[in-house]
Coordinates of C-alpha atoms in Angstrom, one line a residue:
Chain A
M1 CA 160.0 116.2 162.7
K2 CA 157.5 117.8 160.4
T3 CA 154.8 115.3 159.2
A4 CA 151.5 115.5 157.4
I5 CA 148.5 113.3 156.7
G6 CA 148.0 112.3 153.0
V7 CA 144.7 111.0 151.8
D8 CA 144.4 109.4 148.4
V9 CA 140.7 109.0 147.4
G10 CA 140.4 106.3 144.8
G11 CA 137.5 104.8 143.0
T12 CA 137.5 101.7 145.2
K13 CA 139.8 102.6 148.2
I14 CA 140.8 105.5 150.3
S15 CA 144.4 105.3 151.4
M16 CA 145.6 107.4 154.3
V17 CA 149.2 107.9 155.5
L18 CA 151.2 109.7 158.1
G19 CA 154.4 110.8 156.3
T20 CA 157.4 113.1 156.8
A21 CA 158.6 116.0 154.8
K22 CA 161.1 113.7 153.3
G23 CA 158.4 111.3 152.0
Q24 CA 158.9 108.6 154.6
I25 CA 155.6 106.9 155.4
L26 CA 155.3 106.3 159.2
A27 CA 151.8 104.8 159.3
H28 CA 149.1 103.7 156.9
R29 CA 145.3 103.2 157.0
M30 CA 142.9 102.0 154.3
I31 CA 139.1 102.0 153.9
S32 CA 136.7 101.2 151.1
T33 CA 135.4 104.1 149.1
Q34 CA 131.6 104.5 149.5
T35 CA 129.5 106.6 147.3
G36 CA 125.9 107.6 146.8
N37 CA 123.9 107.9 150.1
K38 CA 126.9 106.3 151.9
T39 CA 129.2 109.2 151.1
R40 CA 128.7 111.0 154.4
A41 CA 129.3 107.9 156.4
C42 CA 132.4 107.2 154.4
V43 CA 133.8 110.7 154.9
L44 CA 133.1 110.4 158.7
R45 CA 134.9 107.1 158.7
M46 CA 137.8 108.7 156.9
I47 CA 137.9 111.4 159.5
E48 CA 138.2 108.9 162.3
E49 CA 141.1 107.2 160.5
I50 CA 142.8 110.6 160.1
K51 CA 142.4 111.2 163.8
I52 CA 144.1 107.9 164.5
L53 CA 147.0 108.8 162.2
T54 CA 147.3 112.3 163.8
A55 CA 147.4 110.8 167.3
E56 CA 150.1 108.4 166.1
G57 CA 152.1 111.4 164.8
K58 CA 151.8 113.3 168.1
R59 CA 152.6 110.1 170.1
R60 CA 155.9 110.0 168.2
G61 CA 156.5 113.6 169.0
H62 CA 156.0 115.0 165.5
K63 CA 154.3 118.2 164.4
V64 CA 151.4 117.3 162.1
M65 CA 151.2 120.2 159.5
G66 CA 147.9 119.4 157.9
V67 CA 145.9 117.1 155.7
G68 CA 146.3 116.8 151.9
V69 CA 143.6 115.1 149.9
G70 CA 143.9 113.9 146.3
I71 CA 140.6 113.5 144.5
P72 CA 139.9 111.8 141.1
G73 CA 138.3 114.8 139.3
P74 CA 138.5 118.6 139.3
V75 CA 138.8 120.3 142.6
N76 CA 138.6 124.0 143.5
R77 CA 141.6 124.1 145.8
K78 CA 140.9 127.6 147.1
K79 CA 137.3 126.8 148.2
G80 CA 138.3 123.3 149.3
I81 CA 135.1 121.9 147.7
V82 CA 134.8 118.7 145.7
P83 CA 132.3 120.0 143.0
C84 CA 131.6 116.6 141.5
S85 CA 133.8 113.7 140.7
P86 CA 132.9 111.5 137.7
H87 CA 134.3 108.5 139.5
L88 CA 132.6 109.2 142.8
A89 CA 128.8 109.5 142.5
G90 CA 127.5 111.4 145.6
W91 CA 130.7 113.2 146.3
Q92 CA 129.1 116.4 145.1
N93 CA 129.4 120.0 146.4
L94 CA 131.2 118.4 149.3
P95 CA 133.0 121.1 151.4
L96 CA 135.6 118.6 152.4
A97 CA 138.4 121.0 153.5
A98 CA 136.1 122.8 155.9
L99 CA 134.8 119.5 157.3
L100 CA 138.3 118.2 157.8
R101 CA 139.4 121.4 159.6
K102 CA 136.4 121.3 161.9
K103 CA 136.6 117.7 162.8
T104 CA 140.3 117.2 163.0
G105 CA 141.6 120.7 163.9
L106 CA 144.1 120.4 161.1
R107 CA 144.4 122.6 158.0
A108 CA 143.3 120.7 154.9
V109 CA 144.0 121.2 151.2
L110 CA 142.4 119.3 148.3
A111 CA 143.5 118.9 144.7
N112 CA 143.0 116.7 141.7
D113 CA 144.9 113.5 142.2
A114 CA 147.1 113.8 139.1
N115 CA 147.9 117.4 140.1
A116 CA 148.8 116.1 143.5
A117 CA 151.0 113.4 142.0
A118 CA 152.9 116.1 140.0
L119 CA 153.6 117.9 143.3
G120 CA 154.7 114.5 144.8
E121 CA 157.3 114.3 142.0
K122 CA 158.3 117.9 142.6
I123 CA 158.9 117.4 146.3
F124 CA 159.9 113.7 146.6
G125 CA 160.6 112.4 143.1
Q126 CA 162.3 113.1 139.8
G127 CA 160.8 116.6 139.7
R128 CA 163.1 117.9 142.4
G129 CA 164.9 120.9 141.2
V130 CA 163.1 120.8 137.8
S131 CA 161.3 124.1 137.2
D132 CA 159.2 122.9 134.2
F133 CA 157.8 119.3 133.9
V134 CA 154.7 117.3 133.2
Y135 CA 153.5 114.3 135.2
L136 CA 151.2 112.0 133.2
T137 CA 149.4 109.1 134.6
V138 CA 148.2 106.3 132.3
S139 CA 145.8 103.9 133.9
T140 CA 142.0 103.4 133.2
G141 CA 142.1 107.0 132.2
I142 CA 144.9 109.5 131.4
G143 CA 145.4 112.4 133.8
G144 CA 148.2 115.0 134.2
G145 CA 149.7 117.7 136.2
I146 CA 151.9 120.5 135.0
I147 CA 154.7 122.2 137.0
S148 CA 155.3 125.5 135.2
Q149 CA 158.1 127.9 136.3
G150 CA 158.3 126.0 139.6
K151 CA 154.6 126.0 140.5
L152 CA 151.6 123.7 139.9
L153 CA 149.6 125.1 137.0
E154 CA 146.0 125.1 138.3
G155 CA 144.4 127.1 135.5
A156 CA 141.4 129.4 135.4
S157 CA 139.0 126.7 136.7
W158 CA 141.2 124.0 138.3
V159 CA 141.3 121.8 135.2
A160 CA 144.8 122.5 133.8
G161 CA 146.7 119.4 133.0
E162 CA 143.8 117.5 131.5
A163 CA 146.1 116.2 128.8
G164 CA 144.1 112.9 128.5
H165 CA 141.3 114.9 126.9
M166 CA 143.4 116.7 124.2
T167 CA 142.0 115.7 120.8
I168 CA 144.4 113.7 118.7
H169 CA 141.8 112.5 116.2
P170 CA 138.9 114.9 115.5
H171 CA 135.7 112.9 115.3
G172 CA 137.6 109.8 116.3
A173 CA 137.0 107.0 118.9
P174 CA 134.5 107.7 121.6
C175 CA 135.8 108.8 125.0
K176 CA 134.3 108.2 128.5
C177 CA 134.1 111.9 128.9
G178 CA 131.5 112.2 126.1
K179 CA 133.9 113.7 123.5
A180 CA 135.5 111.8 120.7
G181 CA 139.1 111.4 119.6
C182 CA 140.7 112.2 123.0
L183 CA 144.2 110.8 123.8
E184 CA 142.5 108.8 126.6
A185 CA 140.3 107.1 124.0
Y186 CA 143.5 105.7 122.3
A187 CA 146.2 105.2 124.9
S188 CA 144.6 104.4 128.2
G189 CA 143.9 100.9 129.7
T190 CA 140.3 101.3 128.9
A191 CA 141.1 102.2 125.3
M192 CA 143.3 99.1 124.9
A193 CA 140.5 96.9 126.3
R194 CA 138.0 98.6 123.8
V195 CA 140.4 97.9 120.9
A196 CA 141.0 94.3 122.0
V197 CA 137.2 93.6 122.0
L198 CA 136.8 95.3 118.6
K199 CA 139.6 93.4 117.0
M200 CA 138.5 90.0 118.4
K201 CA 135.0 90.7 117.2
K202 CA 136.5 91.2 113.7
G203 CA 137.9 87.7 114.0
R204 CA 141.4 88.2 115.4
K205 CA 142.5 85.3 117.5
S206 CA 144.0 86.1 120.9
S207 CA 144.5 84.7 124.4
I208 CA 143.4 88.1 125.9
K209 CA 140.0 86.6 126.9
S210 CA 141.6 84.0 129.1
F211 CA 143.1 86.7 131.2
A212 CA 139.8 88.5 131.6
A213 CA 138.5 88.7 135.2
N214 CA 134.8 88.4 135.9
G215 CA 134.4 92.1 135.1
G216 CA 135.3 91.3 131.4
I217 CA 138.3 92.4 129.4
S218 CA 140.3 95.3 130.9
G219 CA 143.5 97.0 130.2
K220 CA 145.0 94.6 132.7
S221 CA 143.8 91.6 130.7
V222 CA 145.6 93.0 127.6
G223 CA 148.7 93.5 129.8
L224 CA 148.7 90.0 131.1
A225 CA 148.3 88.6 127.6
A226 CA 151.1 90.8 126.4
A227 CA 153.4 89.4 129.1
A228 CA 152.5 86.0 127.7
K229 CA 153.6 87.2 124.3
D230 CA 150.1 87.2 122.8
P231 CA 150.6 88.9 119.3
L232 CA 147.3 90.8 119.4
A233 CA 148.0 92.2 122.9
L234 CA 151.5 93.2 121.8
E235 CA 150.1 94.9 118.7
I236 CA 147.5 96.8 120.8
F237 CA 150.3 98.0 123.2
R238 CA 152.4 99.1 120.2
E239 CA 149.5 101.1 118.7
A240 CA 148.5 102.6 122.1
G241 CA 152.2 103.5 122.7
D242 CA 152.3 105.3 119.4
Y243 CA 149.2 107.4 120.3
L244 CA 150.7 108.1 123.8
G245 CA 153.8 109.4 122.0
V246 CA 151.7 111.8 120.0
G247 CA 150.1 113.1 123.2
V248 CA 153.5 113.5 124.9
A249 CA 154.9 115.2 121.7
N250 CA 152.0 117.7 121.8
L251 CA 152.9 118.6 125.4
L252 CA 156.5 119.1 124.3
N253 CA 155.5 121.3 121.5
I254 CA 153.3 123.4 123.7
L255 CA 155.2 123.5 127.0
N256 CA 158.8 122.6 126.0
P257 CA 159.3 121.0 129.5
Q258 CA 162.6 119.8 130.9
K259 CA 161.1 116.5 131.9
V260 CA 158.0 114.3 131.4
I261 CA 157.4 111.8 134.1
L262 CA 155.1 108.9 133.3
G263 CA 153.2 106.9 135.9
G264 CA 150.0 104.9 136.3
G265 CA 148.8 101.4 136.4
V266 CA 149.2 100.6 132.7
F267 CA 153.0 100.8 133.0
Q268 CA 152.9 98.1 135.6
S269 CA 151.9 95.5 133.1
A270 CA 153.0 97.1 129.8
P271 CA 155.5 95.2 127.6
P272 CA 158.7 97.1 126.5
V273 CA 157.1 97.7 123.1
F274 CA 154.7 100.2 124.7
W275 CA 157.5 102.5 125.9
Q276 CA 159.6 102.0 122.7
S277 CA 156.6 102.8 120.6
M278 CA 155.8 105.9 122.7
L279 CA 159.3 107.2 122.4
R280 CA 159.5 106.6 118.6
A281 CA 156.2 108.5 118.0
C282 CA 157.2 111.3 120.4
K283 CA 160.5 111.8 118.4
R284 CA 158.5 111.7 115.1
E285 CA 155.9 114.2 116.2
A286 CA 157.8 116.6 118.5
W287 CA 159.6 119.8 117.5
P288 CA 163.3 118.6 117.3
D289 CA 164.5 121.2 119.8
A290 CA 161.8 120.3 122.3
Y291 CA 162.5 116.5 122.0
R292 CA 166.3 117.1 122.4
A293 CA 165.7 119.2 125.5
V294 CA 163.4 116.8 127.4
K295 CA 164.0 113.8 129.6
I296 CA 161.2 111.3 129.4
V297 CA 161.2 109.0 132.5
R298 CA 159.1 106.6 134.4
T299 CA 158.1 107.5 137.9
K300 CA 160.2 105.9 140.7
I301 CA 157.6 106.6 143.3
A302 CA 155.7 103.5 144.1
R303 CA 152.9 105.2 146.1
V304 CA 152.5 108.3 144.1
G305 CA 148.9 108.8 145.4
D306 CA 150.0 108.8 149.0
L307 CA 153.0 111.0 148.4
G308 CA 151.1 113.4 146.2
A309 CA 148.6 113.9 148.9
L310 CA 151.4 114.6 151.4
A311 CA 153.1 116.9 148.9
L312 CA 150.0 119.1 148.9
V313 CA 150.5 119.9 152.5
F314 CA 154.3 120.5 152.3
E315 CA 153.9 122.6 149.1
H316 CA 151.3 124.9 150.7
W317 CA 152.3 125.2 154.3
D318 CA 156.0 124.4 154.7
A319 CA 157.1 128.0 154.4
Chain B
M1 CA 159.3 159.5 129.3
K2 CA 160.5 155.9 129.1
T3 CA 160.8 154.7 125.5
A4 CA 162.4 151.7 123.7
I5 CA 163.2 150.6 120.2
G6 CA 161.2 147.7 118.9
V7 CA 162.4 145.7 115.9
D8 CA 160.1 143.2 114.1
V9 CA 162.1 141.1 111.7
G10 CA 159.8 139.6 109.1
G11 CA 160.4 137.4 106.1
T12 CA 160.2 140.4 103.7
K13 CA 160.5 143.5 105.8
I14 CA 162.1 144.7 109.0
S15 CA 159.9 147.2 110.9
M16 CA 161.6 149.4 113.6
V17 CA 159.8 151.7 116.0
L18 CA 160.5 154.1 118.8
G19 CA 157.7 153.6 121.3
T20 CA 156.7 154.5 124.8
A21 CA 156.0 152.3 127.8
K22 CA 152.3 152.9 127.1
G23 CA 152.6 151.5 123.5
Q24 CA 152.5 154.8 121.7
I25 CA 154.6 154.8 118.6
L26 CA 156.7 158.0 118.1
A27 CA 158.7 157.1 115.0
H28 CA 158.9 154.3 112.5
R29 CA 161.5 153.0 110.0
M30 CA 161.3 150.2 107.6
I31 CA 163.8 148.3 105.5
S32 CA 163.7 145.2 103.3
T33 CA 164.9 141.9 104.8
Q34 CA 168.0 140.6 103.2
T35 CA 169.2 137.0 103.6
G36 CA 172.1 134.8 102.5
N37 CA 175.3 136.6 102.0
K38 CA 173.5 140.0 102.3
T39 CA 172.6 139.2 105.9
R40 CA 175.5 141.1 107.5
A41 CA 174.8 144.2 105.3
C42 CA 171.1 144.0 106.3
V43 CA 171.9 143.8 110.0
L44 CA 174.3 146.8 109.7
R45 CA 171.6 148.8 107.9
M46 CA 169.2 147.9 110.6
I47 CA 171.6 149.2 113.2
E48 CA 171.9 152.5 111.4
E49 CA 168.1 152.8 111.5
I50 CA 168.1 152.0 115.2
K51 CA 170.6 154.7 115.8
I52 CA 168.4 157.2 114.0
L53 CA 165.4 156.2 116.1
T54 CA 167.5 156.4 119.3
A55 CA 168.7 159.9 118.3
E56 CA 165.1 160.9 117.7
G57 CA 164.1 159.6 121.2
K58 CA 167.0 161.6 122.8
R59 CA 166.1 164.7 120.8
R60 CA 162.6 164.5 122.3
G61 CA 164.2 164.2 125.7
H62 CA 163.2 160.6 126.4
K63 CA 165.2 157.8 128.0
V64 CA 165.7 154.9 125.6
M65 CA 165.6 151.8 127.7
G66 CA 166.9 149.3 125.1
V67 CA 166.2 147.4 121.9
G68 CA 163.7 144.4 121.6
V69 CA 163.9 142.2 118.6
G70 CA 161.2 139.7 117.5
I71 CA 162.5 137.0 115.2
P72 CA 160.4 134.5 113.2
G73 CA 161.9 131.3 114.7
P74 CA 163.3 130.0 117.9
V75 CA 165.6 132.3 119.8
N76 CA 167.8 131.7 122.8
R77 CA 166.9 134.9 124.8
K78 CA 169.7 134.4 127.4
K79 CA 172.4 134.1 124.8
G80 CA 170.9 136.7 122.5
I81 CA 171.7 134.5 119.5
V82 CA 169.5 133.7 116.5
P83 CA 170.5 130.0 116.1
C84 CA 168.7 129.6 112.7
S85 CA 165.5 130.9 111.4
P86 CA 163.6 128.7 108.8
H87 CA 162.3 131.9 107.2
L88 CA 165.6 133.7 107.1
A89 CA 168.4 131.8 105.3
G90 CA 171.7 133.1 106.4
W91 CA 170.6 134.4 109.8
Q92 CA 172.5 131.6 111.5
N93 CA 174.4 131.7 114.7
L94 CA 174.0 135.4 114.7
P95 CA 175.0 137.0 118.0
L96 CA 172.5 139.8 117.4
A97 CA 172.1 141.0 121.0
A98 CA 175.8 141.5 121.5
L99 CA 176.2 143.2 118.1
L100 CA 173.3 145.6 118.9
R101 CA 174.8 146.4 122.3
K102 CA 178.2 147.1 120.8
K103 CA 177.0 149.2 118.0
T104 CA 174.2 151.1 119.6
G105 CA 175.2 151.2 123.2
L106 CA 171.7 150.0 124.1
R107 CA 170.8 146.8 125.9
A108 CA 169.2 144.3 123.5
V109 CA 166.8 141.4 124.0
L110 CA 165.7 138.9 121.3
A111 CA 162.7 136.6 121.3
N112 CA 160.6 134.5 119.0
D113 CA 158.0 136.9 117.4
A114 CA 154.9 135.1 118.6
N115 CA 156.4 135.0 122.1
A116 CA 157.1 138.7 121.8
A117 CA 153.5 139.3 120.6
A118 CA 152.2 137.5 123.7
L119 CA 154.2 139.9 125.8
G120 CA 152.8 142.7 123.7
E121 CA 149.3 141.6 124.7
K122 CA 150.4 141.3 128.3
I123 CA 151.7 144.8 128.5
F124 CA 149.7 146.8 125.9
G125 CA 146.7 144.6 125.0
Q126 CA 144.0 142.3 126.2
G127 CA 146.5 140.3 128.3
R128 CA 146.8 143.2 130.8
G129 CA 146.1 141.9 134.3
V130 CA 145.6 138.3 133.0
S131 CA 147.9 135.9 134.7
D132 CA 147.3 133.0 132.3
F133 CA 146.7 133.4 128.6
V134 CA 147.7 132.1 125.2
Y135 CA 148.4 134.3 122.2
L136 CA 148.0 132.4 118.9
T137 CA 148.8 133.9 115.5
V138 CA 147.3 132.4 112.4
S139 CA 148.9 133.5 109.2
T140 CA 151.0 131.6 106.6
G141 CA 152.0 129.5 109.7
I142 CA 150.6 129.2 113.2
G143 CA 152.7 130.4 116.1
G144 CA 152.0 131.0 119.7
G145 CA 153.1 132.4 123.0
I146 CA 152.0 131.4 126.5
I147 CA 151.8 133.6 129.5
S148 CA 151.8 131.2 132.5
Q149 CA 151.4 132.5 136.1
G150 CA 152.2 136.0 134.9
K151 CA 155.4 135.2 132.9
L152 CA 156.2 134.2 129.4
L153 CA 156.7 130.5 129.2
E154 CA 160.0 130.1 127.4
G155 CA 160.6 126.4 127.9
A156 CA 163.7 124.3 128.3
S157 CA 165.0 125.1 124.8
W158 CA 163.1 128.3 123.9
V159 CA 160.4 126.7 121.8
A160 CA 157.4 126.7 124.2
G161 CA 154.2 127.8 122.6
E162 CA 154.8 126.1 119.2
A163 CA 151.1 125.2 119.2
G164 CA 151.0 125.2 115.4
H165 CA 153.0 122.0 115.5
M166 CA 150.8 120.0 117.8
T167 CA 149.6 116.9 116.0
I168 CA 145.8 116.8 115.5
H169 CA 145.8 114.1 112.9
P170 CA 148.6 111.4 113.3
H171 CA 150.0 110.6 109.8
G172 CA 147.8 113.4 108.4
A173 CA 148.5 116.2 106.0
P174 CA 152.1 117.2 105.4
C175 CA 153.4 120.3 107.2
K176 CA 156.1 122.7 106.1
C177 CA 158.0 121.7 109.2
G178 CA 158.6 118.2 107.8
K179 CA 156.1 116.5 110.1
A180 CA 152.5 115.4 109.3
G181 CA 149.2 116.2 110.8
C182 CA 150.2 119.5 112.5
L183 CA 147.5 122.1 113.4
E184 CA 149.4 124.4 111.0
A185 CA 148.8 121.9 108.1
Y186 CA 145.1 122.2 108.6
A187 CA 144.3 125.7 109.8
S188 CA 146.9 128.2 108.5
G189 CA 146.7 130.3 105.3
T190 CA 149.1 127.9 103.6
A191 CA 146.9 125.0 104.6
M192 CA 143.8 126.6 103.1
A193 CA 145.7 127.3 99.9
R194 CA 146.8 123.7 99.7
V195 CA 143.2 122.4 100.3
A196 CA 141.9 124.9 97.6
V197 CA 144.3 123.6 95.0
L198 CA 143.5 120.0 96.0
K199 CA 139.8 120.4 95.8
M200 CA 139.9 122.3 92.4
K201 CA 142.2 119.5 91.0
K202 CA 139.4 117.1 92.0
G203 CA 137.0 119.2 89.8
R204 CA 135.4 121.6 92.3
K205 CA 134.6 124.9 90.5
S206 CA 135.6 128.1 92.3
S207 CA 136.6 131.7 91.7
I208 CA 139.6 131.3 94.0
K209 CA 142.0 131.2 91.0
S210 CA 140.8 134.6 89.8
F211 CA 142.1 136.1 93.1
A212 CA 145.5 134.4 92.8
A213 CA 148.4 136.8 92.5
N214 CA 151.4 136.0 90.3
G215 CA 152.8 133.8 93.1
G216 CA 149.8 131.4 92.7
I217 CA 147.0 130.6 95.1
S218 CA 147.6 131.7 98.7
G219 CA 145.6 131.9 101.8
K220 CA 144.8 135.5 100.8
S221 CA 143.3 134.3 97.5
V222 CA 141.0 132.0 99.4
G223 CA 140.1 135.0 101.7
L224 CA 139.3 137.3 98.8
A225 CA 137.2 134.6 97.2
A226 CA 135.4 134.0 100.5
A227 CA 134.7 137.8 100.7
A228 CA 133.1 137.4 97.3
K229 CA 130.9 134.6 98.7
D230 CA 132.7 131.8 96.7
P231 CA 131.1 128.6 98.1
L232 CA 134.4 126.5 98.0
A233 CA 136.3 129.3 99.7
L234 CA 133.7 129.5 102.4
E235 CA 133.7 125.7 102.8
I236 CA 137.5 125.8 103.2
F237 CA 137.3 128.5 105.9
R238 CA 134.6 126.5 107.7
E239 CA 136.8 123.4 107.8
A240 CA 140.0 125.2 108.7
G241 CA 138.1 127.0 111.5
D242 CA 136.9 123.7 112.8
Y243 CA 140.5 122.4 113.0
L244 CA 141.6 125.7 114.6
G245 CA 139.0 125.1 117.2
V246 CA 140.4 121.6 117.9
G247 CA 143.8 123.2 118.5
V248 CA 142.5 125.9 120.7
A249 CA 140.5 123.3 122.7
N250 CA 143.7 121.3 123.2
L251 CA 145.3 124.4 124.7
L252 CA 142.3 124.9 127.0
N253 CA 142.4 121.2 128.1
I254 CA 146.2 121.4 128.8
L255 CA 146.6 125.0 130.1
N256 CA 143.0 126.0 131.2
P257 CA 143.9 129.7 130.5
Q258 CA 141.7 132.7 131.4
K259 CA 142.0 134.0 127.8
V260 CA 143.0 133.0 124.3
I261 CA 143.9 136.0 122.1
L262 CA 143.9 135.3 118.4
G263 CA 145.8 137.4 115.8
G264 CA 147.6 137.0 112.5
G265 CA 147.0 137.8 108.8
V266 CA 144.3 135.1 108.2
F267 CA 141.8 136.9 110.4
Q268 CA 142.1 140.1 108.3
S269 CA 140.5 138.4 105.3
A270 CA 138.6 135.5 107.0
P271 CA 134.8 135.4 106.6
P272 CA 132.7 135.2 109.8
V273 CA 132.2 131.4 109.3
F274 CA 135.9 130.9 110.2
W275 CA 135.4 132.4 113.7
Q276 CA 132.0 130.7 114.2
S277 CA 133.4 127.3 113.2
M278 CA 136.4 127.7 115.4
L279 CA 134.2 128.5 118.4
R280 CA 131.8 125.6 117.7
A281 CA 134.7 123.1 117.5
C282 CA 136.4 124.5 120.5
K283 CA 133.2 124.1 122.6
R284 CA 132.8 120.5 121.2
E285 CA 136.4 119.5 122.0
A286 CA 137.2 121.3 125.2
W287 CA 136.6 120.1 128.8
P288 CA 133.4 122.0 129.7
D289 CA 135.0 123.7 132.8
A290 CA 137.9 124.9 130.7
Y291 CA 135.6 126.3 127.9
R292 CA 133.3 128.0 130.4
A293 CA 136.3 129.7 132.1
V294 CA 138.0 131.1 129.0
K295 CA 137.4 134.2 127.0
I296 CA 138.4 133.8 123.3
V297 CA 139.0 137.1 121.7
R298 CA 140.6 138.7 118.6
T299 CA 143.6 140.9 119.2
K300 CA 142.9 144.6 119.1
I301 CA 146.5 145.5 118.5
A302 CA 147.0 146.5 114.9
R303 CA 150.8 146.4 114.9
V304 CA 151.5 143.4 117.2
G305 CA 154.9 142.8 115.8
D306 CA 156.1 146.3 116.7
L307 CA 154.4 146.4 120.1
G308 CA 155.6 142.8 120.9
A309 CA 159.2 143.9 120.2
L310 CA 158.8 147.0 122.4
A311 CA 157.2 144.8 125.1
L312 CA 160.3 142.7 125.3
V313 CA 162.2 145.7 126.5
F314 CA 159.7 146.9 129.1
E315 CA 159.1 143.3 130.4
H316 CA 162.8 142.8 131.0
W317 CA 164.1 146.2 132.1
D318 CA 161.2 148.3 133.3
A319 CA 161.8 147.3 137.0

């Protein structure tokens, strides 16, 4: 059977799997992400784990086609280099594909993680047989991947699909990217935490604080409070959902896709009002023909990071 | 030599040309656009003119490949039907491609005019050899066409590229389309006329009124006043240019194209501040990698409607 290694590099953990061309996961390894001057040691540790998974694949009699790596940030796929990742200090000018090839003997392909997730949906998920769709992930940030005319849209400099940074409010709320008014600054988990802090400072009562972990109020705190029917938390989700709907509508007006697939951590704790509000705003803001033609769905893939990384391999070398 | 007939259906005039595969125009005919119950007569008149151009092509010894028609509104290219055009009352459920085939004996292909213009740029203009670019037309409205991975992006329901109706200000200024906050409501000629009227009502002095034709203040009036250095007109162009830059930046963040080609009537009378302001805003709002990778240029095609319609034929049947 054809298998591959998928590597999902996250801000805190690196998940590695051995999986089949049908998306079945046969083995799984996990290490902590290290940055700064520990980057090289982390990458070497990652390589050791990949070797273990490769050996496991061979032991089972499978062909291991290659390694796919999803990275949180822009990646030059052709060069196989991580130029710099805003979430991974120290992962700079890292020729990861070449390193992986040399140390594991396997072909390696890198991509932005949201782009990889879009390929995961194309090969294993609700993007199967759909020539034009958008995958959008809503978590601490908002990322995206576009499948256009059957292929991943990579763009002129590997940043296509950065839908989280479309401006929906010129000179609006500050975004982590340094700009203002981005979709991410209004509809991400981080944005909801920011709004919660702001509204409580202005005197709004809420239980959100009691759900805050030691790191302070996060999108998750707002989600937990919303699950407990906290009015402010519900209001924040309603507003954020509205903004998300504006962003999705803009994608419909520009791309007119057959499907939009939404994933990401925020949906795991979001109350129903988030989805309803998103749909209502999307219908309000989208060109009617584009809204009628699209299916907006939630991802059914639980481990989209792992499967996206696997998809990179099968997309590039399955022919 | 290979030639084709290009038909550019506008709100007031229908322009028809006989042109070569290199974009050379050999003959030209023009009739007034008729709508309502005169639609059928208008289409029949159009067909007579097409026959004259076809005869002219044959007389010169050329092969006439087919007829391409650009329509202001969404068009189902596969069915060859004009479903309804907001600018052409009465042009509804019109099976124009079949009618043209029957009456002229030529193959016919229809498309939205901004999409056709994008193909015009791809075949005859600054889109030659560029796999990923956006054509954006700024006139009374804002329309667009996207070439993605070498092909026109048509979308699930033939409305891809409607960049003029992306929302850049939720619940903002009213747009002719019935929505609010669209790019077109801030950066089109119509938008500039609306802002001019609004600011003068609030007491701002300006010479714009003296440039108004009998139809009242239009984008062109603002353009003529700007050419005469009217401060309010220049301010309006600066603000509209800023909004246009936001819209272009959103396209860069989503599509990461190699090029953006701007055309349309507004540029014919726009002062330099319009372009400068657009570029400044675009740089401010775009993902840096996307801005660095793109070339933003003005179209060099004078008759993009005619050449776009011709391009439809050569794109579909030149093989």
